[in-house]
XYZ file of C-alpha atoms in Angstrom:
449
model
C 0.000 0.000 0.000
C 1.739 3.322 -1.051
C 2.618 5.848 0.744
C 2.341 9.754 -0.858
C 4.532 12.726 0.275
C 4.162 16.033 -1.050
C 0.399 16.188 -2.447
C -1.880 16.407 0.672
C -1.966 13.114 1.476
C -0.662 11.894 4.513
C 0.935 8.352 5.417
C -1.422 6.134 7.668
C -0.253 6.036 11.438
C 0.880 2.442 11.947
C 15.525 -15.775 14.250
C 17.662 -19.319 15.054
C 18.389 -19.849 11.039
C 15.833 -22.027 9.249
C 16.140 -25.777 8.771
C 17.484 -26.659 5.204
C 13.936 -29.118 4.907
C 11.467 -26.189 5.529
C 9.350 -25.705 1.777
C 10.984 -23.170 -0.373
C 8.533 -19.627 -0.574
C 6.330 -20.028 -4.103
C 5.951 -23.906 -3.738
C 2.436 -23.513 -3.157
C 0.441 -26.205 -5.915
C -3.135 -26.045 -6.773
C -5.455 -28.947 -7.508
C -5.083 -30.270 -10.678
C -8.285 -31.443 -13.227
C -7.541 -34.766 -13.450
C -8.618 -37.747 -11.181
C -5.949 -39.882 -9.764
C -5.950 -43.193 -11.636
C -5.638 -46.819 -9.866
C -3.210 -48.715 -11.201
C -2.878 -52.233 -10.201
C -0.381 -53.644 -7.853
C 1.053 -57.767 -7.761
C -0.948 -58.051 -4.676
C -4.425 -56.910 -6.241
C -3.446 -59.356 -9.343
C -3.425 -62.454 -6.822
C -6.765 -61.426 -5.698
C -8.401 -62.364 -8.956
C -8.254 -66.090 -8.480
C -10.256 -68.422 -11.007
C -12.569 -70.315 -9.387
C -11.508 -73.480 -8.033
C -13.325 -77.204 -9.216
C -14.805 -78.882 -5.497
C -15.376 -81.901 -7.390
C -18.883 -82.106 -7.915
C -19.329 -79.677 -11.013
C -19.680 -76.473 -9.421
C -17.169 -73.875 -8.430
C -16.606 -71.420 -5.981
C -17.582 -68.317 -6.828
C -14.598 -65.820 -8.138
C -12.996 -63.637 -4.952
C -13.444 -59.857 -5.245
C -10.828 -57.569 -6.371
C -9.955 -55.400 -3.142
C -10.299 -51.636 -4.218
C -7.125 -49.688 -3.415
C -8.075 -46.505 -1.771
C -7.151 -43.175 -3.750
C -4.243 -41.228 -2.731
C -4.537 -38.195 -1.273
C -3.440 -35.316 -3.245
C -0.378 -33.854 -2.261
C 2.093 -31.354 -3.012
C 5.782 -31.728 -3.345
C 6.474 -30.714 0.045
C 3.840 -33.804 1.182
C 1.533 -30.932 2.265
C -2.263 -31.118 1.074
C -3.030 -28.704 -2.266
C -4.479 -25.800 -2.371
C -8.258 -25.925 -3.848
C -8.923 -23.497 -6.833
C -10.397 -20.676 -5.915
C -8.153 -20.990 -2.582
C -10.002 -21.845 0.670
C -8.182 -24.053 2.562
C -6.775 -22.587 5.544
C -2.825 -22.532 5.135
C -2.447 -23.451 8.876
C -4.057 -26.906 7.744
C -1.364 -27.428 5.319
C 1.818 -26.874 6.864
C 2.991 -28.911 10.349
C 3.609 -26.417 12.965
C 7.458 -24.162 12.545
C 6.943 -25.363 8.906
C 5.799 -22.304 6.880
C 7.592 -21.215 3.798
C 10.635 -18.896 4.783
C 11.488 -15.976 2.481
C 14.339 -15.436 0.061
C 17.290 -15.483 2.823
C 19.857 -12.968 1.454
C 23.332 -12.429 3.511
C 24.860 -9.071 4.826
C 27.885 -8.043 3.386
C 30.662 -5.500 4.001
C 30.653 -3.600 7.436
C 27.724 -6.305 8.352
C 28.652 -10.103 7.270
C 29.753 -10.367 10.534
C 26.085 -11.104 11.273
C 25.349 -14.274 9.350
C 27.599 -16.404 12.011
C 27.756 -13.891 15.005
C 26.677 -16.128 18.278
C 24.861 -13.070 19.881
C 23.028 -12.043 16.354
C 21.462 -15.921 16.006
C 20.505 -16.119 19.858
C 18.603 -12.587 18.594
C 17.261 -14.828 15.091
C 15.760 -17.640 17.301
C 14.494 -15.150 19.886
C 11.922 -14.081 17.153
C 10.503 -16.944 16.663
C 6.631 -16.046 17.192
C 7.377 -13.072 14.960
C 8.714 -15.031 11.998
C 5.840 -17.711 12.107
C 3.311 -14.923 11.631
C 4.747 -13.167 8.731
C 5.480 -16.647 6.949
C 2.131 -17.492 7.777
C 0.693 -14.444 6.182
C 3.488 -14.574 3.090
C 2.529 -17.803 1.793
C -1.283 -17.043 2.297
C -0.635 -13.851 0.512
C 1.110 -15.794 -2.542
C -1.627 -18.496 -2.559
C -4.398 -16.614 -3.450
C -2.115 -14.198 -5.473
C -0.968 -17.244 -7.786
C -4.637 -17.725 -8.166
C -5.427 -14.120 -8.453
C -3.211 -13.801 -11.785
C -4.527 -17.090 -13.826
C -8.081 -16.210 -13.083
C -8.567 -12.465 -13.381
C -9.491 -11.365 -16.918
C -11.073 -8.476 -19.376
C -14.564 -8.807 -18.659
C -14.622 -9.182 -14.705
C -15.598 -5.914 -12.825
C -13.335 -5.072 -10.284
C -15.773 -5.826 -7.832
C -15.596 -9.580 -8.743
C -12.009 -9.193 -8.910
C -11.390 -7.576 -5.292
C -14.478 -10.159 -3.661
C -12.143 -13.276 -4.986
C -9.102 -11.899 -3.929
C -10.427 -10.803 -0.162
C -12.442 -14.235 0.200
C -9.416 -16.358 -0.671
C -7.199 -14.156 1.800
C -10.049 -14.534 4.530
C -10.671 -18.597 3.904
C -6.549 -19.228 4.166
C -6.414 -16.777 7.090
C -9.364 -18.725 8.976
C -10.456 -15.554 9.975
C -13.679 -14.409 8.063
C -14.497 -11.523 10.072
C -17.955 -10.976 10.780
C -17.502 -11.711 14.374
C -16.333 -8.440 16.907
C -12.119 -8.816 16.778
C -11.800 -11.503 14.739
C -10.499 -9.518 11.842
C -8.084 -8.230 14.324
C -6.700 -11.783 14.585
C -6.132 -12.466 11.215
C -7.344 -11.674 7.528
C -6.819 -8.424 5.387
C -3.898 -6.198 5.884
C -5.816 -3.835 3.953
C -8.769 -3.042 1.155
C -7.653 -4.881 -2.154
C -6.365 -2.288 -4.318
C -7.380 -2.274 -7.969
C -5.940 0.811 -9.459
C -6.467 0.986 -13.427
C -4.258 3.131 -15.584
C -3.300 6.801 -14.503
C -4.100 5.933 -11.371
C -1.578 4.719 -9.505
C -2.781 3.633 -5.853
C -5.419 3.632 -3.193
C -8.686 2.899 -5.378
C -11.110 0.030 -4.652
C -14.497 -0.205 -6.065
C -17.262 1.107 -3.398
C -20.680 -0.788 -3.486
C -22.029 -0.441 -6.874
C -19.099 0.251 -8.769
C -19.885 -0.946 -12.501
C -16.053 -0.616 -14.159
C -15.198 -3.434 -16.461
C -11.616 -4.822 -16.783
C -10.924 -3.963 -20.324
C -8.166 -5.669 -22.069
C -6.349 -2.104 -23.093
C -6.125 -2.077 -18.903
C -2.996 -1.624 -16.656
C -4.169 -2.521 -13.826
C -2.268 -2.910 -10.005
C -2.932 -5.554 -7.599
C -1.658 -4.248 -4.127
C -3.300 -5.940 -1.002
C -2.494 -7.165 2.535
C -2.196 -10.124 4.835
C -2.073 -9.982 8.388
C -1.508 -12.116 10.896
C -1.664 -10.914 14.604
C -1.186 -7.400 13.090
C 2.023 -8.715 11.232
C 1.185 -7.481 7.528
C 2.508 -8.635 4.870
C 2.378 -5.645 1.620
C 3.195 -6.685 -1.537
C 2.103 -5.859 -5.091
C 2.282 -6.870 -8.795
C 0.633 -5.250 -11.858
C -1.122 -7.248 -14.366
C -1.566 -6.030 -18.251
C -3.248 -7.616 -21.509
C -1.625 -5.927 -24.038
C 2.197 -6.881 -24.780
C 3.071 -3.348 -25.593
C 2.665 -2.415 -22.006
C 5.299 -5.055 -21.150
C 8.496 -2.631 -20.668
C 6.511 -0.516 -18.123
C 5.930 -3.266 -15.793
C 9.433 -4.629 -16.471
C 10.815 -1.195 -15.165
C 8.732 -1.382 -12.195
C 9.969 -5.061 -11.247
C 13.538 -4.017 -12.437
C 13.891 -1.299 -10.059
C 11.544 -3.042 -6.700
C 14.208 -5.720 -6.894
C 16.730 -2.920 -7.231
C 15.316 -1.428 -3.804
C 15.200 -4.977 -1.959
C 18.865 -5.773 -3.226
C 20.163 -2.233 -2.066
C 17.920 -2.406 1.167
C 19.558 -3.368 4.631
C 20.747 -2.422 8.530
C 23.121 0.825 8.324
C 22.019 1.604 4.433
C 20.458 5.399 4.069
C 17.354 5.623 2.579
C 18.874 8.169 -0.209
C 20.911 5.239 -1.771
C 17.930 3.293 -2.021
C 16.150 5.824 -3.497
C 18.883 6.656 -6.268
C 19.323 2.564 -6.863
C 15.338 2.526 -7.582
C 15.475 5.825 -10.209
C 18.658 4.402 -11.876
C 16.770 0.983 -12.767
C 13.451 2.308 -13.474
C 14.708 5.270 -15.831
C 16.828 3.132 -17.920
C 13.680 2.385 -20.003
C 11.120 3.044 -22.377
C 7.583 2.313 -23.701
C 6.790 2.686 -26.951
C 3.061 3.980 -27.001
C 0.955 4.964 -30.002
C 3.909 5.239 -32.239
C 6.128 7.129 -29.464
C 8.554 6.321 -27.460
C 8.064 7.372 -23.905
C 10.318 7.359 -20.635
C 9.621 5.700 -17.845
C 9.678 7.764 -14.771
C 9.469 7.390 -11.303
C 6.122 8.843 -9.260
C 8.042 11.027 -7.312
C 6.174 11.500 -4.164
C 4.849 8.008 -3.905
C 7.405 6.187 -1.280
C 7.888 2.837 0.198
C 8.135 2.725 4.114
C 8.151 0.758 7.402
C 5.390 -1.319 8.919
C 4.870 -1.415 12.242
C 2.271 -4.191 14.214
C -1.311 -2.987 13.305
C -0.150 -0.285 11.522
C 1.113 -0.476 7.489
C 3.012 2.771 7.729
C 5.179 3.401 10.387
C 7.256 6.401 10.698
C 9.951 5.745 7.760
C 9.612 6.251 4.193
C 11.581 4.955 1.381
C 12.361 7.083 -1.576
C 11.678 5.780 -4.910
C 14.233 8.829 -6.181
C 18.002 10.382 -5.072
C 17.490 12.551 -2.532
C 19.389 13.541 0.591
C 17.102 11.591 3.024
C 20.203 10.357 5.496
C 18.084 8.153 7.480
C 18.945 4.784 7.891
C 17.362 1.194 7.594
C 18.291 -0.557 11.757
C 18.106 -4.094 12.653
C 14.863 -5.646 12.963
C 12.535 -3.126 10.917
C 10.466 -4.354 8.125
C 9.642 -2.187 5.149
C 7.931 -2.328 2.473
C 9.393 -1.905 -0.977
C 7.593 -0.582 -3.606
C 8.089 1.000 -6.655
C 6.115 2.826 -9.417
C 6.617 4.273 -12.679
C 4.520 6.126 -14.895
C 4.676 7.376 -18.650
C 2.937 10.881 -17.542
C 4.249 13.561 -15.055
C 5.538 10.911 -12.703
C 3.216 12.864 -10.135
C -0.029 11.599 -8.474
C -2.819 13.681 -7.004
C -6.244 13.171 -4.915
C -8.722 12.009 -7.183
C -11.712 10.262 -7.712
C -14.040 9.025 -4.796
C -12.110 7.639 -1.622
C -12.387 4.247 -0.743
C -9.870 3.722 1.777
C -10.057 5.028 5.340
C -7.691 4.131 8.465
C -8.164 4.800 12.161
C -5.328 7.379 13.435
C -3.191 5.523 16.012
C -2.881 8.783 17.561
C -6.584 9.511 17.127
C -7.755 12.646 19.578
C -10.747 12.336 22.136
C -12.919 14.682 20.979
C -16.658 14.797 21.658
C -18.927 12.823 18.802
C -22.101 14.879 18.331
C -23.621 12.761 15.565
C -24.762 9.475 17.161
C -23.885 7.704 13.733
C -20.147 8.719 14.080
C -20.054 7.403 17.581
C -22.002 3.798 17.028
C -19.609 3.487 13.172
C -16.368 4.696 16.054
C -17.099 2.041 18.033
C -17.304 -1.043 15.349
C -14.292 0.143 13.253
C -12.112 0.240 16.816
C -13.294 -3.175 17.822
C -12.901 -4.673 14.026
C -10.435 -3.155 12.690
C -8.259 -1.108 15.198
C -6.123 1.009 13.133
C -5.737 -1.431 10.350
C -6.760 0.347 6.872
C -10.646 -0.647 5.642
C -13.169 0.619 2.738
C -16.753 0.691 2.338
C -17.603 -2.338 1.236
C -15.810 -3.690 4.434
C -18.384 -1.578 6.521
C -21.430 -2.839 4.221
C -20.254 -6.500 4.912
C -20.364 -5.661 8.493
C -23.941 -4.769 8.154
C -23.625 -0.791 8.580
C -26.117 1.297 6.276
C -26.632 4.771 5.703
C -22.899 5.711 7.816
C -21.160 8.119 5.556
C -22.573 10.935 7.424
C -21.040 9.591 10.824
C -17.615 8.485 8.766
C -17.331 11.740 7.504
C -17.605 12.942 10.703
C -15.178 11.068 12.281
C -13.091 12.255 9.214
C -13.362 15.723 9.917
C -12.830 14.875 13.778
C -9.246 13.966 13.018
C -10.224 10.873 14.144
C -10.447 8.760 10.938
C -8.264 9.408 8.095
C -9.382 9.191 4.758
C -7.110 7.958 1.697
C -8.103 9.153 -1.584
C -7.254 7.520 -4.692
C -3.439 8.858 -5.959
C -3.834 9.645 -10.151
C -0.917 11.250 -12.263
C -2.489 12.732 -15.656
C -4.932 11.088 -18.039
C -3.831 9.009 -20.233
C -0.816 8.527 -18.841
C -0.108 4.344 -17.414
C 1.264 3.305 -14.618
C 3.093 0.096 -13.000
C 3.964 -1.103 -9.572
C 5.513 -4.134 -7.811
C 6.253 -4.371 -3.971
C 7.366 -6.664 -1.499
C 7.858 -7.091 2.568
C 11.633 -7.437 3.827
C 12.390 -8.246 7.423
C 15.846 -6.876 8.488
C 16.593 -10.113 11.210
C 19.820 -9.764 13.084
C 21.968 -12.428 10.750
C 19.802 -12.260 7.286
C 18.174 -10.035 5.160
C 14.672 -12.302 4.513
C 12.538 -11.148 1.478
C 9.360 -12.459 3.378
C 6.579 -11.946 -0.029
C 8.904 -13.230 -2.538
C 7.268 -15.935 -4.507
C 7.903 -18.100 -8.298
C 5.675 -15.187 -9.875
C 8.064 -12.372 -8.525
């Protein structure tokens, strides 16, 4: 989920190494068509005896074949498959400890020193609960993602599109979230985001939202996992037409630009200039021109905090002098997107996204709307990001009076949709990185990307 400097919108206020056996991040396998078929053994063969002659003319009558049971289906790890569309809770197909780790990359320089340090892997193991979550959430996340990108097509409205996506995320989860707190246990990180085009982040479709999927469509896919509050962000964008292929090669190019540059003791400016250098270095060619890619400027990555999917660090997606630097055990999100307009986004369109302030003021409610819709988005969803359509599934009518209200309380803060210029297309990819004492761990990272 972006975060935007610069154009009125504001951010939202938010390991003992791993056993060579554990299942490599991406292995997740879906049910295939076919039916198993019985083939038979020696032992089934012996069964069939002929029927034996008791001496008076007649004969026993022929044994029955035993039946060997089908096999269950099972993935190359030995874990159960995934169904298609996804709802098999992912805690019901791993053992316990036994969730997909990340991409594992190793400190160098100043901090390879890490990798074998004693102290640094007494640190590792001491975060075990911590790791569990986010690998529970990360392969949950690429699950239904997997089955997000061989499914969606021109022709689905992005309501279909975002329901799939948020069921499959709730089913693996086991957290559906109709009861008081239990989307506070588990489920959606945040609102699926389905931006199309110019615009580049933040828009879901409210209730009633009629727009199509066209196949002339660039269109991002940015949602969240969570796990105790532990939310995994990542992103991919997803296109039809083959001539939009360089922009979302620039936009992978320079995200795993960022997550190779990021680490302890590096400054978010060299980041920043890393992510511009890859990203700039091409070119779509667009209605007979050719067009640079460019970085959105005041879009950023940033830190993620428990509960909260921006903390109080933001990553650059261009050289800057921003000195601050990445510390041991942060996780940030990064995420990078280019654009063939202004490379500038704006408020536009009608908001979707909304997000309890952690540091939300008391302030008296005199609408008794604002204080009843107050009450159910602090026990549901704390100050974890939500939309409409989260409030209608919750049974809430008529409310946008009161969550306006709480809006312009200070209490709730609203998240328009971020749009550089018409016409203009734009790209993004993201993933989560945990910065653990001895390894960098690339906790999204999946087959896809």
């Amino acid at each position: 989920m972006a975060a935007a400097t610069g154009n009125g919108a504001d951010t939202i206020n938010s390991e003992q190494s791993v056993p060579a056996s554990k299942p490599a991040a991406g292995s997740s396998l879906y049910v295939s068509q076919h039916d198993d078929k019985n083939e038979r053994s020696e032992d089934d063969k012996d069964d069939d005896e002929a029927p034996e002659d008791v001496g008076n003319g007649t004969a026993v009558k022929k044994r029955k074949k035993k039946k060997k049971p089908k096999k269950k289906q099972t993935s190359a790890n030995g874990t159960a498959k995934q169904s298609s569309p996804p709802r098999i809770p992912v805690a019901s197909l791993f053992s316990p400890g036994q969730y997909p780790v990340g991409e594992e990359v190793e400190y160098h320089d100043e901090n390879a020193f890490r990798t074998t340090n004693e102290e640094k892997r007494h640190l590792d193991r001491m975060n075990n609960d911590f790791l569990e979550e986010y690998r529970h959430g990360a392969e949950v996340h690429r699950q239904v993602r997997q089955w997000a990108q061989k499914n969606i097509k021109p022709g689905q409205s992005l309501t279909e599109i975002a329901e799939g996506i948020e069921d499959g995320v709730r089913a693996l989860t086991g957290h559906q979230g109709l009861e008081e707190g239990d989307n506070l246990k588990g489920g959606m990180g945040f609102p699926t985001g389905l931006s199309l085009n110019h615009c580049a982040a933040h828009f879901t479709p409210n209730a009633g939202n009629k727009i199509i999927l066209q196949k002339e469509d660039v269109m991002k896919v940015d949602f969240g996992v969570h796990i105790n509050g532990r939310i995994v962000d990542s992103a991919f964008t997803m296109a039809f037409d083959p001539v939009y292929d360089n922009l979302l090669a620039a936009a992978k190019d320079a995200t795993n630009a960022g997550v190779r540059e990021a680490g302890i003791d590096v400054r978010m400016s060299d980041i920043g200039a890393a992510i511009q250098e890859a990203m700039e270095s091409y070119e779509v060619e667009l209605g007979g021109q050719s067009l640079p890619v460019k970085c959105i400027r005041n879009l950023n990555g940033h830190d993620i905090i428990q509960y909260s999917i921006h903390g109080r660090k933001s990553v650059p997606i261009v050289k800057g002098g921003d000195q601050t630097k990445m510390e041991e055990g942060e996780t940030f999100a990064i995420e990078t997107f280019g654009s063939t307009g202004r490379g500038y986004v704006r408020d536009d369109m009608e908001t979707s996204h909304y997000a309890k302030k952690a540091d939300a003021p008391n302030v008296p409610l005199r609408v008794s709307s604002a204080r009843t819709l107050l009450s159910s988005i602090s026990k549901n969803f704390g100050t974890l990001p939500f939309c409409r359509r989260y409030l209608d599934r919750l049974g809430h009518e008529k409310y946008l009076l009161g969550l306006n209200n709480l809006v312009s309380s200070g209490i709730v803060e609203a998240y328009p949709p971020l749009c550089d210029v018409k016409g203009s297309h734009t790209a993004q990819f993201e993933h989560t990185i945990l910065l653990r004492p001895t390894v960098k761990e690339v906790i999204s990272r999946g087959d896809d990307y």
